[in-house]
Tab-separated table of C-alpha atoms (C1' of nucleotides) in Angstrom:
chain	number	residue	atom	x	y	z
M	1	UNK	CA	-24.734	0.634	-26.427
M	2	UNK	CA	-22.733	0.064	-23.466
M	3	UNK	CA	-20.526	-2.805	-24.047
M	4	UNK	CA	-18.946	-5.230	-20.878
M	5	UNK	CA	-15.475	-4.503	-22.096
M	6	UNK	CA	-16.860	-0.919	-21.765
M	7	UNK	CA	-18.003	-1.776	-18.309
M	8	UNK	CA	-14.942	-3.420	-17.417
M	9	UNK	CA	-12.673	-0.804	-18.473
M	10	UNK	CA	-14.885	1.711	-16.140
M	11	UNK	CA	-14.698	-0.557	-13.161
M	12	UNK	CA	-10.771	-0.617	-13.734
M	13	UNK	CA	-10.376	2.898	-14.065
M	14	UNK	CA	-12.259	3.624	-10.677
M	15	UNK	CA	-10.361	1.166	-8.654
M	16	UNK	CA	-6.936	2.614	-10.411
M	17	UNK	CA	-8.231	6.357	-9.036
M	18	UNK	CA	-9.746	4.957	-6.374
M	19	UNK	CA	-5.956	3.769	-4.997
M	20	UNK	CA	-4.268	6.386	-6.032
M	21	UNK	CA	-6.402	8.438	-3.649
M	22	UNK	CA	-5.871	6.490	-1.042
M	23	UNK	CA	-9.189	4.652	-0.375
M	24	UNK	CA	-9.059	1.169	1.229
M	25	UNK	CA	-6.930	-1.593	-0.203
M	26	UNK	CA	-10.802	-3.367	0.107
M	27	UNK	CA	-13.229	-0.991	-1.306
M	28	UNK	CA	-10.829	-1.197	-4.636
M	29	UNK	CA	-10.468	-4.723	-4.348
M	30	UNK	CA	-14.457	-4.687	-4.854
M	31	UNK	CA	-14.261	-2.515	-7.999
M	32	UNK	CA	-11.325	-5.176	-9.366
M	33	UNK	CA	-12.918	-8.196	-8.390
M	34	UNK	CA	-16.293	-7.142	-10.355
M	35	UNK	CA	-14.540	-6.342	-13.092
M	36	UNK	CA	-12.719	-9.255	-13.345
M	37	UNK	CA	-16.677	-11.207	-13.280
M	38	UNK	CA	-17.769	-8.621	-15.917
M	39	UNK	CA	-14.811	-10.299	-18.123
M	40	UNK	CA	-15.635	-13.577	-17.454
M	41	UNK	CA	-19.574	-13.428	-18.523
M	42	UNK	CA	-20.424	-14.233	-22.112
M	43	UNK	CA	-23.996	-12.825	-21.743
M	44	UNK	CA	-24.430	-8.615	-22.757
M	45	UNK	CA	-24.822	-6.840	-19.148
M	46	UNK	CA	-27.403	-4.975	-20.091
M	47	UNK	CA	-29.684	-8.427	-20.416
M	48	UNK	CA	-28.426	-9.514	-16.777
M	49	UNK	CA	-29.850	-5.894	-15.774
M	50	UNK	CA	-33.301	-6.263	-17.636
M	51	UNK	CA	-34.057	-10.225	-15.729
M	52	UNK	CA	-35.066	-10.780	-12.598
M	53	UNK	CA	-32.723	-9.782	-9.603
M	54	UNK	CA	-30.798	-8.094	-11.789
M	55	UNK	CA	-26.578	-7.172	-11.599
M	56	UNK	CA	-27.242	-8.379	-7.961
M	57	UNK	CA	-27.450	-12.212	-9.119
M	58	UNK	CA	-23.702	-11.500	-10.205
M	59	UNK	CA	-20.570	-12.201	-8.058
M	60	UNK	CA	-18.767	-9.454	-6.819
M	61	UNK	CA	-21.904	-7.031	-7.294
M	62	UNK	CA	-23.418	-5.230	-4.046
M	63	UNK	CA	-25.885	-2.796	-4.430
M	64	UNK	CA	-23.267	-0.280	-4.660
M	65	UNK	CA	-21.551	-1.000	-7.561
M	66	UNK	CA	-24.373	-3.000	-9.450
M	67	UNK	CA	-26.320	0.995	-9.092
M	68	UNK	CA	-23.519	2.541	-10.949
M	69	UNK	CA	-23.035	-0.037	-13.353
M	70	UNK	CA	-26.868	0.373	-13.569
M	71	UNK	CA	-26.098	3.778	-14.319
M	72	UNK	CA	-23.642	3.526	-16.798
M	73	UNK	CA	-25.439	0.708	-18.971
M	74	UNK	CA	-28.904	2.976	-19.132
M	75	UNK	CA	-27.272	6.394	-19.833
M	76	UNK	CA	-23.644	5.485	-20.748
M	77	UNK	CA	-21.796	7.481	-17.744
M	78	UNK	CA	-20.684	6.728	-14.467
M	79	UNK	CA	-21.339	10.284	-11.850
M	80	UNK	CA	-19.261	8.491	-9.480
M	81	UNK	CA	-16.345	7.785	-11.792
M	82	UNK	CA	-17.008	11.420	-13.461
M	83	UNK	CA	-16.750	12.942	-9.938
M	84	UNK	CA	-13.246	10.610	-8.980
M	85	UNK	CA	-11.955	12.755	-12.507
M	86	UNK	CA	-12.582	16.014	-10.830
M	87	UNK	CA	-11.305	14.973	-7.675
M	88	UNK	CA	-7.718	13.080	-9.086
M	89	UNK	CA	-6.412	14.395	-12.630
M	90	UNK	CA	-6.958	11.582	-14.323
M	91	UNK	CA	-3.700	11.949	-16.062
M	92	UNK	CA	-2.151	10.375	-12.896
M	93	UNK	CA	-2.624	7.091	-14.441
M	94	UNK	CA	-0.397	7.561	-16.756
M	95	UNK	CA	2.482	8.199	-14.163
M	96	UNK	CA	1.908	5.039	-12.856
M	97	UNK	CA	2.779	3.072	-16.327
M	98	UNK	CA	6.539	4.199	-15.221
M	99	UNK	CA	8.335	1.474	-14.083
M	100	UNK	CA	8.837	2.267	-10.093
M	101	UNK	CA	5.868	4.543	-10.017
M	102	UNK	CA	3.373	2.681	-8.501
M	103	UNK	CA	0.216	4.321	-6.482
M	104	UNK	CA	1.552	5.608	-3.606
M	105	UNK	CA	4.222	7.748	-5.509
M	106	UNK	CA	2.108	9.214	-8.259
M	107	UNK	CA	-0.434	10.539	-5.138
M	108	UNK	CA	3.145	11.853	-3.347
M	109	UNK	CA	4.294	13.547	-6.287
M	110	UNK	CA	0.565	14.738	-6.967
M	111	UNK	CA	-0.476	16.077	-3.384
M	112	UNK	CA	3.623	17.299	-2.863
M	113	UNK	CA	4.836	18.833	-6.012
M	114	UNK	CA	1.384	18.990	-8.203
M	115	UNK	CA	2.903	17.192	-10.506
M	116	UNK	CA	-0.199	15.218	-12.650
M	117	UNK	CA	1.464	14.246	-15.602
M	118	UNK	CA	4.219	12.658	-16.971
M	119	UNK	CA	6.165	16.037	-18.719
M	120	UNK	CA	5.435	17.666	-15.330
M	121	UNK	CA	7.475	15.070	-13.763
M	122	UNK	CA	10.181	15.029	-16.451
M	123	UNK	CA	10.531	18.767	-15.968
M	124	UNK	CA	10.637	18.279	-12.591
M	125	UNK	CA	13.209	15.697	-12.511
M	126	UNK	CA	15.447	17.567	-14.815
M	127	UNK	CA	15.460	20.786	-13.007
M	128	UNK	CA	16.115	18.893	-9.734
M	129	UNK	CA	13.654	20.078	-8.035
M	130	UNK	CA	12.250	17.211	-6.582
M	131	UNK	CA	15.155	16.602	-3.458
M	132	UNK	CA	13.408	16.251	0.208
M	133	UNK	CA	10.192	14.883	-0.681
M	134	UNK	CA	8.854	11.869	1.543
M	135	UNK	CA	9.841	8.869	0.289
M	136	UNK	CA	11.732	9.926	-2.899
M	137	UNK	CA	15.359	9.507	-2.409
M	138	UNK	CA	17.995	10.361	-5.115
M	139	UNK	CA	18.122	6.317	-5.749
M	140	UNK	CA	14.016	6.583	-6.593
M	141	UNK	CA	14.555	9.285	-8.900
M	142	UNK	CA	17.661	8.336	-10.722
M	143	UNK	CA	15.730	5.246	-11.420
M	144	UNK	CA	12.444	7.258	-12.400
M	145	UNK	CA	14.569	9.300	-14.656
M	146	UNK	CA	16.170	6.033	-16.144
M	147	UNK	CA	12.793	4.881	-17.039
M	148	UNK	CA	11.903	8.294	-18.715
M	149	UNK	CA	15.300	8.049	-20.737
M	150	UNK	CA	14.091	4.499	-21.730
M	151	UNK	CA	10.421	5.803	-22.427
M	152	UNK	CA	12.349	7.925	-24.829
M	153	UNK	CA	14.206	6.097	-26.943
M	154	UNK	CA	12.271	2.872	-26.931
M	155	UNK	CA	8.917	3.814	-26.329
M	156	UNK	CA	6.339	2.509	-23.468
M	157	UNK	CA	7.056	-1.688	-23.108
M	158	UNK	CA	4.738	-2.985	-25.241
M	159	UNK	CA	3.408	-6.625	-25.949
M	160	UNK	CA	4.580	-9.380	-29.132
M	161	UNK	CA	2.580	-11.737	-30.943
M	162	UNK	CA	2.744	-15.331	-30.155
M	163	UNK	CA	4.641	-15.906	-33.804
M	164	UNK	CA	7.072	-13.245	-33.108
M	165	UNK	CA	8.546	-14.880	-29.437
M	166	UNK	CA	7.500	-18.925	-30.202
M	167	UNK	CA	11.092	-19.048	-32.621
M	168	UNK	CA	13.357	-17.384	-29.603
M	169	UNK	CA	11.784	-19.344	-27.035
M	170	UNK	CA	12.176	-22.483	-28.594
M	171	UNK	CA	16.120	-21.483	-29.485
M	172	UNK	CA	16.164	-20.544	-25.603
M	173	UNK	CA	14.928	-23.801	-24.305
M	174	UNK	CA	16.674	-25.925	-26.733
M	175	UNK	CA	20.165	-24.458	-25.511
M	176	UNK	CA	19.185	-24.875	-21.516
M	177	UNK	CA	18.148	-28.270	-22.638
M	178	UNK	CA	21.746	-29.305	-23.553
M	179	UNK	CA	23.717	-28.048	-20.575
M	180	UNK	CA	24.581	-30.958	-18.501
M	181	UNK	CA	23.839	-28.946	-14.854
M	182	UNK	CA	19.870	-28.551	-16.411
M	183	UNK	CA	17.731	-31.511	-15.573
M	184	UNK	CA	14.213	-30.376	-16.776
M	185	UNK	CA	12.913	-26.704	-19.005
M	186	UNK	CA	9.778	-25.657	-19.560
M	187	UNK	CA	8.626	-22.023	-20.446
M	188	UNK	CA	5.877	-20.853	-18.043
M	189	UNK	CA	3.921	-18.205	-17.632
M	190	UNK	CA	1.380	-16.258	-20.334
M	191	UNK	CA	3.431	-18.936	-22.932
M	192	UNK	CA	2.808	-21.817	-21.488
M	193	UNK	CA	-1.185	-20.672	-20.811
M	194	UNK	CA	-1.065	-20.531	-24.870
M	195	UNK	CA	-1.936	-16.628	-24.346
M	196	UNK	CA	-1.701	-14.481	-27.906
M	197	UNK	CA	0.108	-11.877	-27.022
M	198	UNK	CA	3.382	-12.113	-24.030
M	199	UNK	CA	4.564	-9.013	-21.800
M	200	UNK	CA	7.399	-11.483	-21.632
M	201	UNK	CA	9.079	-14.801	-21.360
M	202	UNK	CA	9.478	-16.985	-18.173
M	203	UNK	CA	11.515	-20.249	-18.295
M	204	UNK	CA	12.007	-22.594	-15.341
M	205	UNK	CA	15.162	-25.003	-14.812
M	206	UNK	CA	15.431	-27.552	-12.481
M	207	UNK	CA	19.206	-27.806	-11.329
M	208	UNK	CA	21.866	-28.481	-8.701
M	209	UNK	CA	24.028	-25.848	-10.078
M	210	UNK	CA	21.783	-22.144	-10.518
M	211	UNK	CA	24.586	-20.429	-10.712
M	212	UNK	CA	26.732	-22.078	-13.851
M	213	UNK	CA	23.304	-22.457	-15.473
M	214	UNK	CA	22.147	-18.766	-15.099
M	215	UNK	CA	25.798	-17.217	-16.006
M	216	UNK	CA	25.173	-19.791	-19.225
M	217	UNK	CA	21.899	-18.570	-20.035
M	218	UNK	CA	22.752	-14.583	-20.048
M	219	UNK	CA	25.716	-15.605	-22.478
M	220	UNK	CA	23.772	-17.397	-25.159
M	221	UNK	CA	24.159	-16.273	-28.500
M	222	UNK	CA	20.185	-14.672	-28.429
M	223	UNK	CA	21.258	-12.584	-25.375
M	224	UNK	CA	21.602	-8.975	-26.392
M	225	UNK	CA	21.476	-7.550	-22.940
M	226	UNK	CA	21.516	-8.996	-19.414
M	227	UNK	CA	19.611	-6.775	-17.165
M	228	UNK	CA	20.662	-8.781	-13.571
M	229	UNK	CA	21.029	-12.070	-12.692
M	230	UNK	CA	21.305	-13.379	-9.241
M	231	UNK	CA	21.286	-16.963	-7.535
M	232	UNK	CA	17.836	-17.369	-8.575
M	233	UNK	CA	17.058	-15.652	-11.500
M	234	UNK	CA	18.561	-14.267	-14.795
M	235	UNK	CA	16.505	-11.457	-16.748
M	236	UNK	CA	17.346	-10.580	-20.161
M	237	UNK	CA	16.854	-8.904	-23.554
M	238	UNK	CA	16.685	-10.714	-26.793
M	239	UNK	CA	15.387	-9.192	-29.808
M	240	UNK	CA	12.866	-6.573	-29.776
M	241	UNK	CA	13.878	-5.948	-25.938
M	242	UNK	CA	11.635	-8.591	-25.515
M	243	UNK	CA	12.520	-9.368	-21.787
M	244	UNK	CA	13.227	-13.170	-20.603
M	245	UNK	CA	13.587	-14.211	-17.398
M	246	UNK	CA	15.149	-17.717	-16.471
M	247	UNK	CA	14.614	-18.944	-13.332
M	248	UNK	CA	16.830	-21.959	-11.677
M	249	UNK	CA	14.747	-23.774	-8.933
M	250	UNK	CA	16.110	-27.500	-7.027
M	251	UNK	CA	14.815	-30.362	-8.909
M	252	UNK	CA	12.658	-31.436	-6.236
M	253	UNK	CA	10.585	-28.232	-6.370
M	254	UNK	CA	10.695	-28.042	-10.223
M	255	UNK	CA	6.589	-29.167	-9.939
M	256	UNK	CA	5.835	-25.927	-7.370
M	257	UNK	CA	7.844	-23.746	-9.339
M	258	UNK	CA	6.600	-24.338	-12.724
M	259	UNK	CA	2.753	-24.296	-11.081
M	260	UNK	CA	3.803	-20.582	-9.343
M	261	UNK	CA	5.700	-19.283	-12.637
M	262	UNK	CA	2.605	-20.277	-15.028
M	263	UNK	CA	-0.213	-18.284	-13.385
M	264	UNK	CA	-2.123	-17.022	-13.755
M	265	UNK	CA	-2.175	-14.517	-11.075
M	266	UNK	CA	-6.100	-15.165	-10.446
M	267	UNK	CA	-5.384	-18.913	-10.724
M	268	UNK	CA	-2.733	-19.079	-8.285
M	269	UNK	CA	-4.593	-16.391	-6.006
M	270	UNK	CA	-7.797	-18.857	-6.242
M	271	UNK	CA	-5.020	-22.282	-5.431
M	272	UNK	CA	-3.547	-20.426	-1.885
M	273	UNK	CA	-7.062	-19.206	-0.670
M	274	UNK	CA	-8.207	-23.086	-0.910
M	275	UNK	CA	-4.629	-24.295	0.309
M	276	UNK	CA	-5.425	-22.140	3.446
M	277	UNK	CA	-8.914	-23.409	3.475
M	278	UNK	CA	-7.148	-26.794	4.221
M	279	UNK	CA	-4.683	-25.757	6.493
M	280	UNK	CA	-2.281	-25.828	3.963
M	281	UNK	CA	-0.660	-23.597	2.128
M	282	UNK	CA	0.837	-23.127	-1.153
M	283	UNK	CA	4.419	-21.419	-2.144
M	284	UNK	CA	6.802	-21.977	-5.368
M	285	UNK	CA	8.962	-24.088	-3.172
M	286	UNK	CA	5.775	-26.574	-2.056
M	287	UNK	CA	2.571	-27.273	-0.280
M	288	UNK	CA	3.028	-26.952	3.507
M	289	UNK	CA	0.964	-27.583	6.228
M	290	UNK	CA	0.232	-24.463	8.345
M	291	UNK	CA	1.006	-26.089	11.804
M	292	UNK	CA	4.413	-27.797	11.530
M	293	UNK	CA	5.251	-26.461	8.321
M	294	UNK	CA	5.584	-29.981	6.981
M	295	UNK	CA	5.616	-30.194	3.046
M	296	UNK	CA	3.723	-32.698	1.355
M	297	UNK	CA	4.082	-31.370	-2.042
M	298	UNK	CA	5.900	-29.642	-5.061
M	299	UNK	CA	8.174	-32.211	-6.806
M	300	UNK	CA	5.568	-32.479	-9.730
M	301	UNK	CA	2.504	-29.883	-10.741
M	302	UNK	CA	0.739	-33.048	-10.573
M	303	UNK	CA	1.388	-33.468	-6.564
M	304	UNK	CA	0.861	-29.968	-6.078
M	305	UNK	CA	-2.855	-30.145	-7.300
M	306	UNK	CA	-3.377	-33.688	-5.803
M	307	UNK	CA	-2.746	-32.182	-2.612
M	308	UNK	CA	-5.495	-29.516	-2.644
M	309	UNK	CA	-7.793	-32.588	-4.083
M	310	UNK	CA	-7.992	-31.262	-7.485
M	311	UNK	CA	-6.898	-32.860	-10.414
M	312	UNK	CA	-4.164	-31.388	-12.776
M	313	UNK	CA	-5.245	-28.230	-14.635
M	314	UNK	CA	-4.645	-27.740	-18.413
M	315	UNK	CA	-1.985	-23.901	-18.353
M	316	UNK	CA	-5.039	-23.301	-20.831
M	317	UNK	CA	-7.377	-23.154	-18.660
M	318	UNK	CA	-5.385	-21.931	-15.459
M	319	UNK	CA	-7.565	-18.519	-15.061
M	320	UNK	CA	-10.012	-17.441	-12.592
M	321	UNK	CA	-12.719	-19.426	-14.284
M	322	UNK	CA	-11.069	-22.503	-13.190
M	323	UNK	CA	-12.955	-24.631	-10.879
M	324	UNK	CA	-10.796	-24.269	-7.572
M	325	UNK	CA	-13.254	-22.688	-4.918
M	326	UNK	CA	-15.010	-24.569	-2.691
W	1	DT	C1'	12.451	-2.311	10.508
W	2	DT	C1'	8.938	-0.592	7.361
W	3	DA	C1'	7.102	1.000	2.802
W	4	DG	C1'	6.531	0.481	-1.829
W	5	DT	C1'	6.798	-1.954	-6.069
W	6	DA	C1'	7.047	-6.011	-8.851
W	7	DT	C1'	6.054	-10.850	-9.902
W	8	DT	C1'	3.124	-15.248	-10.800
F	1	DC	C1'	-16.255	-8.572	6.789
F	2	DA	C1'	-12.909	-8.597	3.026
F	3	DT	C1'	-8.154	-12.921	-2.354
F	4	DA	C1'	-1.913	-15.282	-1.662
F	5	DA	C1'	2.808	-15.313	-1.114
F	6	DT	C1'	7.444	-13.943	-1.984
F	7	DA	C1'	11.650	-11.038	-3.334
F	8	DC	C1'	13.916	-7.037	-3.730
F	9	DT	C1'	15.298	-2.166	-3.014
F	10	DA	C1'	15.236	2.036	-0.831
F	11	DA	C1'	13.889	4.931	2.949
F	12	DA	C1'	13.634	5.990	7.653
DNA sequence: TTAGTATT
DNA sequence: CATAATACTAAA
């Protein structure tokens, strides 16, 4: 029994090989994009497939890809996905869970050193033979190697609990809340969507002075490692190497920025495509119109969705289920 | 100036 | 024909 997280998970892996060798930034946009419906239907697949019209009746699903789903829900394999593993070692994927290894590098190391997995490219790296190729310059690998070292002695970046980060972001907040320079804070992102389990922490302040309020933040007590901080933004460790990033925005865009740094990225994907629909379009400094460049928007989340004629959306439900299109 | 990666 | 926008760094 072929479940739709099964289904889902195959989709996902074909668009991942899919970019790695080198198809069109659309055609794996497809493969996404019907994955991302397969996750958002409650109903078994294989039920859809049995009615009338079939996987066709579902967004995102062309005859293409609703016949290999087909496939893989009657027999339980995917020949197209089966033949992408022949074609690209599948380990590949794994090279691109390196931080600075995205697609295009794990196909330039593949196709110009045959390196395929992650030891090759350790090896590799260590015996320095990896100088001259296109794109890799001893910056790239020095920081390649840095995230091996860290791979090493802390393992691959993995997610917390809810219970484990709600104590140290409340500590966080509390603190920003008493500097004089901060006028609003609110965590954002995956926390403030109510999400289980965080990659990480965002936290937005509204302020006339980024700078004293960042330097501030990466000195708190919690801090156990600041890994940069510029006008803008301040990432850090706390415990666990949980990673936090504050991020100081004017007052009078505190409403854009808190809509842009909650997500999620579907949601706020969804929000732009209508703002352009309107001739308007949407940033984490405002809502603009296209000709003129006037804002008209962005002091509160509030005025950012009344200006796209929506009404605000609960961070709960801010996922690409929320009712945005049209 | 362009490419690639990261971020929501 | 086709889902947004921005920031940053390194390479060329």
């Amino acid at each position: 029994m072929v479940s739709n997280d099964d289904v889902v998970r195959t989709l996902e892996r074909v668009a991942d090989l899919l970019e790695i060798k080198g198809e069109n930034v659309y055609n794996v946009r497809a493969y996404r994009s019907a994955a991302s419906q397969v996750e958002n239907i409650g109903e078994p697949l294989a039920d859809i497939a049995a009615r009338e019209g079939g996987l066709l009746d579902l967004p995102g699903f062309g005859p293409a890809i609703a016949e290999k789903v087909g496939d893989l829900l009657q027999s339980g394999r995917m020949g197209f996905l089966e033949q992408l593993e022949t074609d690209i070692p599948p380990t590949l994927l794994e090279l691109r869970e390196i931080p600075g290894v995205g697609p295009r590098t794990a196909a330039v190391l593949w196709h110009e050193a045959g390196i395929t997995t992650v030891d090759e490219l350790e090896a590799a790296i260590r015996g320095g033979r990896l100088g001259g190729l296109p794109r890799l310059g001893a910056k790239t690998l020095e920081r390649i190697a840095a995230s091996l070292d860290e791979r090493h002695t802390h393992g691959v970046k993995q997610r917390r609990p809810r219970a484990d980060v709600e104590p140290i972001a409340t500590a966080l907040v509390d603190a920003l809340r008493v500097m004089p320079e901060a006028c609003a804070v609110e965590p954002a992102g995956s926390f403030r969507r109510g999400r289980a389990d965080l990659g990480d922490l965002d936290i937005v302040v509204a302020t006339g002075e980024p700078r004293q309020v960042l330097v501030a933040f990466g000195a708190l007590p919690q801090v156990e490692r600041v890994l940069l901080r510029g006008d803008t933004k301040c990432s850090v460790h706390v415990a666990f190497r949980f990673q936090v990033d504050c991020r100081a925005v004017a007052p009078h865009e505190f409403g854009a920025a808190m809509q842009y740094f909650t997500g999620s990225q579907a949601h706020n994907v969804q929000l732009r495509g209508r703002a352009l629909r309107m001739g308007l379009t949407l940033n984490e400094y405002g809502v603009f119109r296209v000709d003129g460049g006037e804002r008209i928007a962005g002091d509160t989340e509030e005025s950012v969705y009344a200006a796209l004629g929506l009404s605000w959306i609960p961070p709960e439900q801010r996922d690409d289920r929320a009712a945005v299109t049209r």
